[in-house]
């Protein structure tokens, strides 16, 4: 669709919830630096709204939303809040530093939630919705309201609550299919009925938020857009609670590929899709299935001879999208072992990383190590290296050296040297079930920490025999779980780097949790002593 054909009324607002609903996926636990990295990339991707988190949920969530609001320019920055004043105040505190702050408040309208979860009544829900939207509106101009579990609720009652939110000044009304229960035609009919019952919906933005429990999240979202919604809530790689949310890349490419028939368009820079997907996968530890639409490794691969022959003759014989439109041509050779610091800096700049000073020195040192072992360093290699190396290294353990003996005749044995955050070189060794197990336990022994491995994954960054291995570890330490990544041509080294980083991240969380609890304990002590 050419810009001249793009009618303003047909523009679909892309509301990305990777950092909020996506982050609620089991096992994902991103730190503030990682969330910022993803938020900056989402801004490059051109999303309209970033739902950065749920600020009341924890001090870490608050800090992440606030940092994103302070640093990320372009998109609206939204914070989620239950329909309660303390939640809304906390969300406001977090997003207010953004040039474009939004508060997103929600309460359920289904009887099943009202009775069993809220243990409340429809009347109370109406009152809470009214007070919440009014309060949020007194703080910011941009307020979104969601009647949670709407698709299992009575449409007449949901319309009443929606009308209350409209009366109090909500600027976006979002209809969630919270449990992924709806079917496309039914969802469209639900929205059409809401338009009839609350005609004021035509004057604001109607939004849809669909979960994928029955694999219908994208289909339902699309049906919602065809029924008149102009905001779609979605997440990179379809992350989200349980089976996930509608996948951003699928929605965007659906609207783009079928623009001539559908007439809807978005402001997304589609060439950033692949990179965003890889970054999110890398930082969350959630692999993208190879046959996943748009971003799967095989989404543009042709195995059958007939298909290959067809594509060689004319791409459109078996491809409905051009891989370059989603940024899949990024793997051309960029640097070799003779490339200098300046070449690295400009290659990184092209990838969207502005690296200088100490960070550039660190990246250059790492690049040289890799380029010595690997003939061609591609853009995808650089991307993996940079995201691996340039993260916040405050209070971190570092892997200094390791030896691993692996054999089919003796149990594998590992020895490691790890430098503590205070600078002490600590050594440890362990005989494990396998070389990776041995090195992880040797790191525990050296650091005298009881890290418990929860997830471990190893992937090749690119194809080929000398491909970089990228390891991803999630571990638990004293009740806190955290992830880390490592990249190397040697997969044992990549695994050890990932483990050491995960351990550092977990330890920071343990320390932060202890610091958060300290004032509460003091307050409790004061209260107790004050009681007669
Ligand atoms: O699924 C859901 O209902 C939600 C709301 C908070 C919008 O995530
Ligand atoms: Zn949701």
Short mmCIF file of N, CA and C in Angstrom, two decimals, residues 88-247:
data_model
loop_
_atom_site.label_atom_id
_atom_site.label_comp_id
_atom_site.label_asym_id
_atom_site.label_seq_id
_atom_site.Cartn_x
_atom_site.Cartn_y
_atom_site.Cartn_z
N UNK A 88 -2.74 2.73 40.65
CA UNK A 88 -2.76 3.81 39.64
C UNK A 88 -1.70 4.86 39.98
N UNK A 89 -1.58 5.17 41.28
CA UNK A 89 -0.57 6.15 41.69
C UNK A 89 0.84 5.65 41.36
N UNK A 90 1.05 4.36 41.62
CA UNK A 90 2.38 3.77 41.37
C UNK A 90 2.67 3.76 39.86
N UNK A 91 1.65 3.42 39.07
CA UNK A 91 1.85 3.42 37.61
C UNK A 91 2.15 4.84 37.15
N UNK A 92 1.44 5.79 37.72
CA UNK A 92 1.65 7.18 37.33
C UNK A 92 3.07 7.63 37.67
N UNK A 93 3.51 7.28 38.87
CA UNK A 93 4.87 7.65 39.29
C UNK A 93 5.91 7.11 38.30
N UNK A 94 5.63 5.90 37.79
CA UNK A 94 6.59 5.26 36.89
C UNK A 94 6.57 5.86 35.49
N UNK A 95 5.39 6.20 34.97
CA UNK A 95 5.33 6.64 33.55
C UNK A 95 5.38 8.15 33.38
N UNK A 96 5.21 8.89 34.46
CA UNK A 96 5.05 10.34 34.33
C UNK A 96 6.25 11.01 33.67
N UNK A 97 7.45 10.41 33.78
CA UNK A 97 8.64 11.03 33.19
C UNK A 97 8.67 10.89 31.67
N UNK A 98 7.79 10.08 31.11
CA UNK A 98 7.75 9.94 29.66
C UNK A 98 7.09 11.18 29.05
N UNK A 99 7.49 11.48 27.80
CA UNK A 99 6.81 12.59 27.10
C UNK A 99 5.39 12.17 26.76
N UNK A 100 5.13 10.86 26.69
CA UNK A 100 3.79 10.38 26.30
C UNK A 100 3.34 9.27 27.25
N UNK A 101 2.97 9.63 28.49
CA UNK A 101 2.60 8.60 29.46
C UNK A 101 1.17 8.10 29.30
N UNK A 102 0.97 6.82 29.57
CA UNK A 102 -0.39 6.26 29.57
C UNK A 102 -0.57 5.39 30.81
N UNK A 103 -1.75 5.48 31.42
CA UNK A 103 -2.09 4.53 32.49
C UNK A 103 -3.13 3.57 31.92
N UNK A 104 -2.88 2.29 32.09
CA UNK A 104 -3.81 1.25 31.61
C UNK A 104 -4.39 0.56 32.84
N UNK A 105 -5.68 0.77 33.08
CA UNK A 105 -6.28 0.18 34.26
C UNK A 105 -7.36 -0.83 33.86
N UNK A 106 -7.54 -1.85 34.69
CA UNK A 106 -8.45 -2.93 34.30
C UNK A 106 -9.20 -3.50 35.49
N UNK A 107 -10.38 -4.05 35.20
CA UNK A 107 -11.13 -4.84 36.19
C UNK A 107 -12.02 -5.81 35.43
N UNK A 108 -12.25 -6.97 36.00
CA UNK A 108 -13.01 -8.01 35.28
C UNK A 108 -14.49 -7.68 35.22
N UNK A 109 -15.12 -8.08 34.10
CA UNK A 109 -16.58 -7.93 34.01
C UNK A 109 -17.30 -9.28 33.90
N UNK A 110 -16.55 -10.38 33.87
CA UNK A 110 -17.24 -11.68 33.79
C UNK A 110 -17.70 -12.08 35.19
N UNK A 111 -18.87 -12.71 35.27
CA UNK A 111 -19.37 -13.13 36.59
C UNK A 111 -18.42 -14.14 37.23
N UNK A 112 -17.83 -14.98 36.41
CA UNK A 112 -16.93 -16.00 36.96
C UNK A 112 -15.75 -15.33 37.70
N UNK A 113 -15.23 -14.25 37.15
CA UNK A 113 -14.16 -13.52 37.85
C UNK A 113 -14.72 -12.71 39.02
N UNK A 114 -15.87 -12.07 38.80
CA UNK A 114 -16.41 -11.20 39.86
C UNK A 114 -16.71 -12.04 41.11
N UNK A 115 -17.33 -13.21 40.88
CA UNK A 115 -17.71 -14.04 42.05
C UNK A 115 -16.51 -14.72 42.68
N UNK A 116 -15.70 -15.37 41.83
CA UNK A 116 -14.67 -16.26 42.40
C UNK A 116 -13.32 -15.59 42.61
N UNK A 117 -12.98 -14.63 41.77
CA UNK A 117 -11.65 -14.03 41.93
C UNK A 117 -11.73 -12.75 42.73
N UNK A 118 -12.63 -11.86 42.32
CA UNK A 118 -12.73 -10.58 43.04
C UNK A 118 -13.56 -10.71 44.32
N UNK A 119 -14.41 -11.78 44.38
CA UNK A 119 -15.36 -11.96 45.51
C UNK A 119 -16.10 -10.65 45.74
N UNK A 120 -16.71 -10.19 44.65
CA UNK A 120 -17.32 -8.86 44.68
C UNK A 120 -18.67 -8.93 43.97
N UNK A 121 -19.22 -7.79 43.61
CA UNK A 121 -20.51 -7.76 42.92
C UNK A 121 -20.39 -6.88 41.68
N UNK A 122 -21.37 -7.02 40.79
CA UNK A 122 -21.35 -6.17 39.60
C UNK A 122 -21.39 -4.70 39.98
N UNK A 123 -22.19 -4.35 41.01
CA UNK A 123 -22.28 -2.94 41.43
C UNK A 123 -20.92 -2.41 41.86
N UNK A 124 -20.20 -3.23 42.62
CA UNK A 124 -18.87 -2.83 43.08
C UNK A 124 -17.92 -2.62 41.91
N UNK A 125 -18.01 -3.52 40.94
CA UNK A 125 -17.14 -3.42 39.76
C UNK A 125 -17.39 -2.09 39.05
N UNK A 126 -18.66 -1.73 38.94
CA UNK A 126 -18.99 -0.46 38.26
C UNK A 126 -18.37 0.71 39.03
N UNK A 127 -18.53 0.65 40.35
CA UNK A 127 -17.99 1.73 41.19
C UNK A 127 -16.47 1.82 41.08
N UNK A 128 -15.83 0.64 41.11
CA UNK A 128 -14.36 0.64 41.04
C UNK A 128 -13.86 1.13 39.69
N UNK A 129 -14.57 0.73 38.63
CA UNK A 129 -14.16 1.17 37.29
C UNK A 129 -14.29 2.69 37.20
N UNK A 130 -15.41 3.21 37.71
CA UNK A 130 -15.63 4.67 37.64
C UNK A 130 -14.51 5.41 38.39
N UNK A 131 -14.27 4.96 39.63
CA UNK A 131 -13.27 5.66 40.46
C UNK A 131 -11.88 5.54 39.83
N UNK A 132 -11.57 4.36 39.29
CA UNK A 132 -10.22 4.14 38.74
C UNK A 132 -9.97 5.03 37.53
N UNK A 133 -10.94 5.04 36.60
CA UNK A 133 -10.71 5.84 35.38
C UNK A 133 -10.67 7.33 35.75
N UNK A 134 -11.57 7.75 36.64
CA UNK A 134 -11.58 9.17 37.03
C UNK A 134 -10.23 9.54 37.67
N UNK A 135 -9.74 8.66 38.54
CA UNK A 135 -8.47 8.96 39.21
C UNK A 135 -7.31 9.01 38.20
N UNK A 136 -7.28 8.00 37.33
CA UNK A 136 -6.19 7.96 36.33
C UNK A 136 -6.26 9.21 35.44
N UNK A 137 -7.47 9.59 35.09
CA UNK A 137 -7.65 10.75 34.20
C UNK A 137 -7.25 12.07 34.89
N UNK A 138 -7.31 12.06 36.23
CA UNK A 138 -6.87 13.28 36.94
C UNK A 138 -5.33 13.38 36.91
N UNK A 139 -4.68 12.28 36.55
CA UNK A 139 -3.21 12.27 36.56
C UNK A 139 -2.60 12.40 35.16
N UNK A 140 -3.23 11.75 34.18
CA UNK A 140 -2.71 11.82 32.79
C UNK A 140 -3.89 11.96 31.81
N UNK A 141 -3.57 12.43 30.61
CA UNK A 141 -4.63 12.60 29.59
C UNK A 141 -4.94 11.30 28.86
N UNK A 142 -3.97 10.37 28.90
CA UNK A 142 -4.09 9.17 28.08
C UNK A 142 -4.39 7.98 29.01
N UNK A 143 -5.66 7.55 29.02
CA UNK A 143 -6.06 6.47 29.94
C UNK A 143 -6.72 5.35 29.14
N UNK A 144 -6.22 4.14 29.37
CA UNK A 144 -6.83 2.97 28.72
C UNK A 144 -7.55 2.16 29.79
N UNK A 145 -8.73 1.68 29.42
CA UNK A 145 -9.48 0.84 30.36
C UNK A 145 -9.79 -0.51 29.70
N UNK A 146 -9.58 -1.60 30.48
CA UNK A 146 -9.89 -2.94 29.97
C UNK A 146 -10.87 -3.66 30.89
N UNK A 147 -12.02 -4.11 30.36
CA UNK A 147 -12.88 -5.00 31.13
C UNK A 147 -12.33 -6.42 30.97
N UNK A 148 -11.62 -6.89 31.99
CA UNK A 148 -10.92 -8.18 31.84
C UNK A 148 -11.92 -9.33 31.68
N UNK A 149 -11.51 -10.35 30.97
CA UNK A 149 -12.32 -11.55 30.70
C UNK A 149 -13.64 -11.18 30.01
N UNK A 150 -13.59 -10.10 29.22
CA UNK A 150 -14.82 -9.58 28.59
C UNK A 150 -15.52 -10.64 27.74
N UNK A 151 -14.75 -11.48 27.04
CA UNK A 151 -15.39 -12.39 26.10
C UNK A 151 -16.18 -13.50 26.79
N UNK A 152 -15.99 -13.66 28.11
CA UNK A 152 -16.82 -14.64 28.83
C UNK A 152 -17.85 -13.90 29.69
N UNK A 153 -17.94 -12.58 29.50
CA UNK A 153 -18.85 -11.78 30.32
C UNK A 153 -20.14 -11.49 29.57
N UNK A 154 -21.12 -11.06 30.32
CA UNK A 154 -22.38 -10.62 29.73
C UNK A 154 -22.10 -9.34 28.95
N UNK A 155 -22.45 -9.33 27.66
CA UNK A 155 -22.08 -8.17 26.84
C UNK A 155 -22.79 -6.90 27.32
N UNK A 156 -24.05 -7.04 27.78
CA UNK A 156 -24.79 -5.85 28.26
C UNK A 156 -24.09 -5.24 29.47
N UNK A 157 -23.66 -6.11 30.41
CA UNK A 157 -22.98 -5.57 31.60
C UNK A 157 -21.62 -4.97 31.21
N UNK A 158 -20.91 -5.66 30.33
CA UNK A 158 -19.60 -5.11 29.89
C UNK A 158 -19.80 -3.74 29.25
N UNK A 159 -20.88 -3.61 28.44
CA UNK A 159 -21.14 -2.31 27.80
C UNK A 159 -21.43 -1.23 28.84
N UNK A 160 -22.13 -1.62 29.92
CA UNK A 160 -22.40 -0.63 30.99
C UNK A 160 -21.10 -0.12 31.59
N UNK A 161 -20.20 -1.08 31.86
CA UNK A 161 -18.92 -0.71 32.48
C UNK A 161 -18.09 0.13 31.49
N UNK A 162 -18.12 -0.27 30.24
CA UNK A 162 -17.39 0.49 29.21
C UNK A 162 -17.94 1.92 29.14
N UNK A 163 -19.27 2.04 29.22
CA UNK A 163 -19.88 3.37 29.16
C UNK A 163 -19.42 4.24 30.34
N UNK A 164 -19.31 3.60 31.52
CA UNK A 164 -18.82 4.33 32.70
C UNK A 164 -17.40 4.83 32.44
N UNK A 165 -16.55 3.94 31.88
CA UNK A 165 -15.16 4.34 31.60
C UNK A 165 -15.13 5.49 30.59
N UNK A 166 -16.02 5.42 29.61
CA UNK A 166 -16.08 6.51 28.61
C UNK A 166 -16.51 7.81 29.28
N UNK A 167 -17.54 7.71 30.14
CA UNK A 167 -18.03 8.92 30.84
C UNK A 167 -16.93 9.57 31.66
N UNK A 168 -16.05 8.73 32.22
CA UNK A 168 -14.99 9.27 33.08
C UNK A 168 -13.76 9.70 32.27
N UNK A 169 -13.82 9.55 30.96
CA UNK A 169 -12.75 10.11 30.12
C UNK A 169 -11.71 9.14 29.60
N UNK A 170 -11.99 7.82 29.63
CA UNK A 170 -11.02 6.87 29.05
C UNK A 170 -10.82 7.20 27.57
N UNK A 171 -9.58 7.13 27.11
CA UNK A 171 -9.30 7.49 25.72
C UNK A 171 -9.12 6.25 24.83
N UNK A 172 -8.88 5.09 25.47
CA UNK A 172 -8.83 3.81 24.73
C UNK A 172 -9.61 2.80 25.54
N UNK A 173 -10.45 2.02 24.87
CA UNK A 173 -11.12 0.90 25.55
C UNK A 173 -10.60 -0.37 24.90
N UNK A 174 -10.07 -1.23 25.74
CA UNK A 174 -9.44 -2.46 25.23
C UNK A 174 -10.30 -3.66 25.63
N UNK A 175 -10.62 -4.51 24.66
CA UNK A 175 -11.46 -5.68 24.97
C UNK A 175 -10.58 -6.93 24.98
N UNK A 176 -10.32 -7.47 26.17
CA UNK A 176 -9.45 -8.64 26.24
C UNK A 176 -10.22 -9.96 26.10
N UNK A 177 -9.63 -10.86 25.35
CA UNK A 177 -10.06 -12.26 25.37
C UNK A 177 -9.03 -12.93 26.29
N UNK A 178 -9.23 -12.71 27.57
CA UNK A 178 -8.21 -13.02 28.58
C UNK A 178 -7.78 -14.48 28.59
N UNK A 179 -8.74 -15.37 28.38
CA UNK A 179 -8.39 -16.79 28.48
C UNK A 179 -8.35 -17.48 27.11
N UNK A 180 -8.35 -16.69 26.05
CA UNK A 180 -8.21 -17.25 24.70
C UNK A 180 -9.36 -18.17 24.33
N UNK A 181 -10.58 -17.75 24.66
CA UNK A 181 -11.75 -18.62 24.52
C UNK A 181 -12.57 -18.28 23.27
N UNK A 182 -12.44 -17.06 22.80
CA UNK A 182 -13.31 -16.59 21.72
C UNK A 182 -12.99 -17.23 20.37
N UNK A 183 -13.98 -17.13 19.48
CA UNK A 183 -13.76 -17.53 18.09
C UNK A 183 -13.94 -16.27 17.24
N UNK A 184 -13.27 -16.21 16.07
CA UNK A 184 -13.23 -14.94 15.34
C UNK A 184 -14.61 -14.29 15.09
N UNK A 185 -15.57 -15.05 14.54
CA UNK A 185 -16.85 -14.43 14.20
C UNK A 185 -17.57 -13.98 15.47
N UNK A 186 -17.43 -14.80 16.52
CA UNK A 186 -18.08 -14.48 17.80
C UNK A 186 -17.46 -13.21 18.41
N UNK A 187 -16.13 -13.09 18.31
CA UNK A 187 -15.45 -11.92 18.87
C UNK A 187 -15.88 -10.66 18.12
N UNK A 188 -15.93 -10.77 16.79
CA UNK A 188 -16.36 -9.61 15.99
C UNK A 188 -17.78 -9.21 16.37
N UNK A 189 -18.66 -10.22 16.56
CA UNK A 189 -20.06 -9.92 16.91
C UNK A 189 -20.13 -9.25 18.28
N UNK A 190 -19.25 -9.67 19.20
CA UNK A 190 -19.21 -9.09 20.55
C UNK A 190 -18.87 -7.59 20.44
N UNK A 191 -17.89 -7.28 19.61
CA UNK A 191 -17.49 -5.87 19.45
C UNK A 191 -18.59 -5.06 18.77
N UNK A 192 -19.22 -5.67 17.78
CA UNK A 192 -20.29 -4.95 17.08
C UNK A 192 -21.43 -4.61 18.04
N UNK A 193 -21.74 -5.56 18.91
CA UNK A 193 -22.81 -5.34 19.91
C UNK A 193 -22.38 -4.23 20.90
N UNK A 194 -21.09 -4.23 21.26
CA UNK A 194 -20.61 -3.17 22.16
C UNK A 194 -20.76 -1.81 21.50
N UNK A 195 -20.46 -1.73 20.21
CA UNK A 195 -20.63 -0.46 19.49
C UNK A 195 -22.08 -0.01 19.55
N UNK A 196 -23.01 -0.97 19.43
CA UNK A 196 -24.44 -0.59 19.48
C UNK A 196 -24.82 -0.10 20.86
N UNK A 197 -24.34 -0.82 21.90
CA UNK A 197 -24.75 -0.50 23.27
C UNK A 197 -24.03 0.73 23.83
N UNK A 198 -22.82 0.97 23.36
CA UNK A 198 -22.04 2.13 23.84
C UNK A 198 -21.50 2.87 22.62
N UNK A 199 -22.36 3.64 21.95
CA UNK A 199 -21.96 4.26 20.68
C UNK A 199 -20.78 5.22 20.81
N UNK A 200 -20.54 5.70 22.04
CA UNK A 200 -19.38 6.58 22.27
C UNK A 200 -18.07 5.91 21.94
N UNK A 201 -18.08 4.58 21.82
CA UNK A 201 -16.86 3.84 21.46
C UNK A 201 -16.32 4.30 20.10
N UNK A 202 -17.22 4.82 19.26
CA UNK A 202 -16.78 5.26 17.92
C UNK A 202 -15.91 6.52 18.00
N UNK A 203 -15.96 7.22 19.13
CA UNK A 203 -15.21 8.48 19.23
C UNK A 203 -13.84 8.30 19.88
N UNK A 204 -13.57 7.11 20.38
CA UNK A 204 -12.26 6.87 21.00
C UNK A 204 -11.61 5.68 20.27
N UNK A 205 -10.49 5.20 20.78
CA UNK A 205 -9.84 4.05 20.13
C UNK A 205 -10.32 2.77 20.77
N UNK A 206 -10.86 1.86 19.97
CA UNK A 206 -11.21 0.53 20.46
C UNK A 206 -10.01 -0.38 20.20
N UNK A 207 -9.69 -1.18 21.22
CA UNK A 207 -8.49 -2.02 21.13
C UNK A 207 -8.87 -3.48 21.38
N UNK A 208 -8.02 -4.39 20.91
CA UNK A 208 -8.26 -5.81 21.19
C UNK A 208 -7.00 -6.42 21.78
N UNK A 209 -7.20 -7.42 22.66
CA UNK A 209 -6.09 -8.06 23.37
C UNK A 209 -6.46 -9.54 23.46
N UNK A 210 -5.86 -10.36 22.61
CA UNK A 210 -6.31 -11.76 22.51
C UNK A 210 -5.21 -12.74 22.91
N UNK A 211 -5.62 -13.74 23.69
CA UNK A 211 -4.68 -14.79 24.09
C UNK A 211 -4.83 -16.00 23.17
N UNK A 212 -3.82 -16.86 23.20
CA UNK A 212 -3.69 -17.87 22.15
C UNK A 212 -4.00 -19.29 22.62
N UNK A 213 -4.82 -19.43 23.67
CA UNK A 213 -5.06 -20.76 24.23
C UNK A 213 -5.59 -21.75 23.20
N UNK A 214 -6.38 -21.27 22.24
CA UNK A 214 -6.88 -22.17 21.20
C UNK A 214 -6.19 -21.88 19.85
N UNK A 215 -5.09 -21.18 19.91
CA UNK A 215 -4.36 -20.88 18.67
C UNK A 215 -5.06 -19.86 17.80
N UNK A 216 -5.96 -19.05 18.41
CA UNK A 216 -6.75 -18.13 17.59
C UNK A 216 -6.44 -16.65 17.87
N UNK A 217 -5.35 -16.39 18.60
CA UNK A 217 -5.11 -15.00 19.02
C UNK A 217 -4.99 -14.04 17.84
N UNK A 218 -4.24 -14.44 16.81
CA UNK A 218 -4.08 -13.53 15.67
C UNK A 218 -5.40 -13.45 14.89
N UNK A 219 -6.05 -14.60 14.71
CA UNK A 219 -7.32 -14.60 13.96
C UNK A 219 -8.37 -13.75 14.68
N UNK A 220 -8.43 -13.88 16.00
CA UNK A 220 -9.41 -13.07 16.75
C UNK A 220 -9.06 -11.59 16.69
N UNK A 221 -7.77 -11.28 16.82
CA UNK A 221 -7.36 -9.86 16.76
C UNK A 221 -7.73 -9.28 15.39
N UNK A 222 -7.48 -10.07 14.36
CA UNK A 222 -7.78 -9.60 13.00
C UNK A 222 -9.29 -9.38 12.83
N UNK A 223 -10.08 -10.32 13.38
CA UNK A 223 -11.54 -10.16 13.30
C UNK A 223 -11.96 -8.87 14.04
N UNK A 224 -11.27 -8.60 15.16
CA UNK A 224 -11.56 -7.38 15.92
C UNK A 224 -11.25 -6.14 15.10
N UNK A 225 -10.14 -6.17 14.38
CA UNK A 225 -9.77 -5.01 13.55
C UNK A 225 -10.80 -4.82 12.44
N UNK A 226 -11.26 -5.94 11.88
CA UNK A 226 -12.25 -5.82 10.81
C UNK A 226 -13.59 -5.32 11.33
N UNK A 227 -13.82 -5.55 12.63
CA UNK A 227 -15.07 -5.05 13.22
C UNK A 227 -14.95 -3.59 13.65
N UNK A 228 -13.77 -3.01 13.53
CA UNK A 228 -13.64 -1.58 13.80
C UNK A 228 -12.56 -1.20 14.80
N UNK A 229 -11.98 -2.17 15.50
CA UNK A 229 -10.92 -1.83 16.45
C UNK A 229 -9.74 -1.23 15.68
N UNK A 230 -9.03 -0.31 16.31
CA UNK A 230 -7.87 0.29 15.64
C UNK A 230 -6.61 0.24 16.50
N UNK A 231 -6.66 -0.51 17.59
CA UNK A 231 -5.43 -0.80 18.34
C UNK A 231 -5.40 -2.31 18.55
N UNK A 232 -4.22 -2.89 18.38
CA UNK A 232 -4.09 -4.32 18.63
C UNK A 232 -2.96 -4.52 19.63
N UNK A 233 -3.26 -5.29 20.68
CA UNK A 233 -2.25 -5.56 21.70
C UNK A 233 -1.60 -6.89 21.37
N UNK A 234 -0.29 -6.89 21.32
CA UNK A 234 0.40 -8.09 20.83
C UNK A 234 1.81 -8.12 21.41
N UNK A 235 2.49 -9.22 21.20
CA UNK A 235 3.83 -9.36 21.79
C UNK A 235 4.75 -10.03 20.77
N UNK A 236 6.02 -9.67 20.86
CA UNK A 236 7.03 -10.27 19.98
C UNK A 236 7.09 -11.77 20.24
N UNK A 237 7.15 -12.53 19.18
CA UNK A 237 7.20 -14.00 19.22
C UNK A 237 5.96 -14.58 19.90
N UNK A 238 4.91 -13.77 20.05
CA UNK A 238 3.66 -14.27 20.65
C UNK A 238 3.81 -14.59 22.13
N UNK A 239 4.77 -13.96 22.82
CA UNK A 239 4.94 -14.25 24.25
C UNK A 239 3.73 -13.77 25.04
N UNK A 240 3.55 -14.34 26.22
CA UNK A 240 2.46 -13.89 27.09
C UNK A 240 2.01 -15.00 28.01
N UNK A 241 1.09 -14.65 28.90
CA UNK A 241 0.53 -15.62 29.85
C UNK A 241 0.15 -16.92 29.13
N UNK A 242 0.43 -18.05 29.73
CA UNK A 242 0.07 -19.39 29.21
C UNK A 242 0.54 -19.58 27.76
N UNK A 243 -0.45 -19.69 26.84
CA UNK A 243 -0.08 -19.93 25.43
C UNK A 243 0.34 -18.65 24.73
N UNK A 244 0.29 -17.53 25.43
CA UNK A 244 0.79 -16.28 24.87
C UNK A 244 -0.27 -15.36 24.31
N UNK A 245 0.22 -14.25 23.79
CA UNK A 245 -0.64 -13.22 23.18
C UNK A 245 -0.55 -13.34 21.66
N UNK A 246 -1.34 -12.52 20.98
CA UNK A 246 -1.23 -12.45 19.52
C UNK A 246 0.20 -12.03 19.18
N UNK A 247 0.76 -12.66 18.15
CA UNK A 247 2.14 -12.36 17.82
C UNK A 247 2.22 -11.09 16.97
#
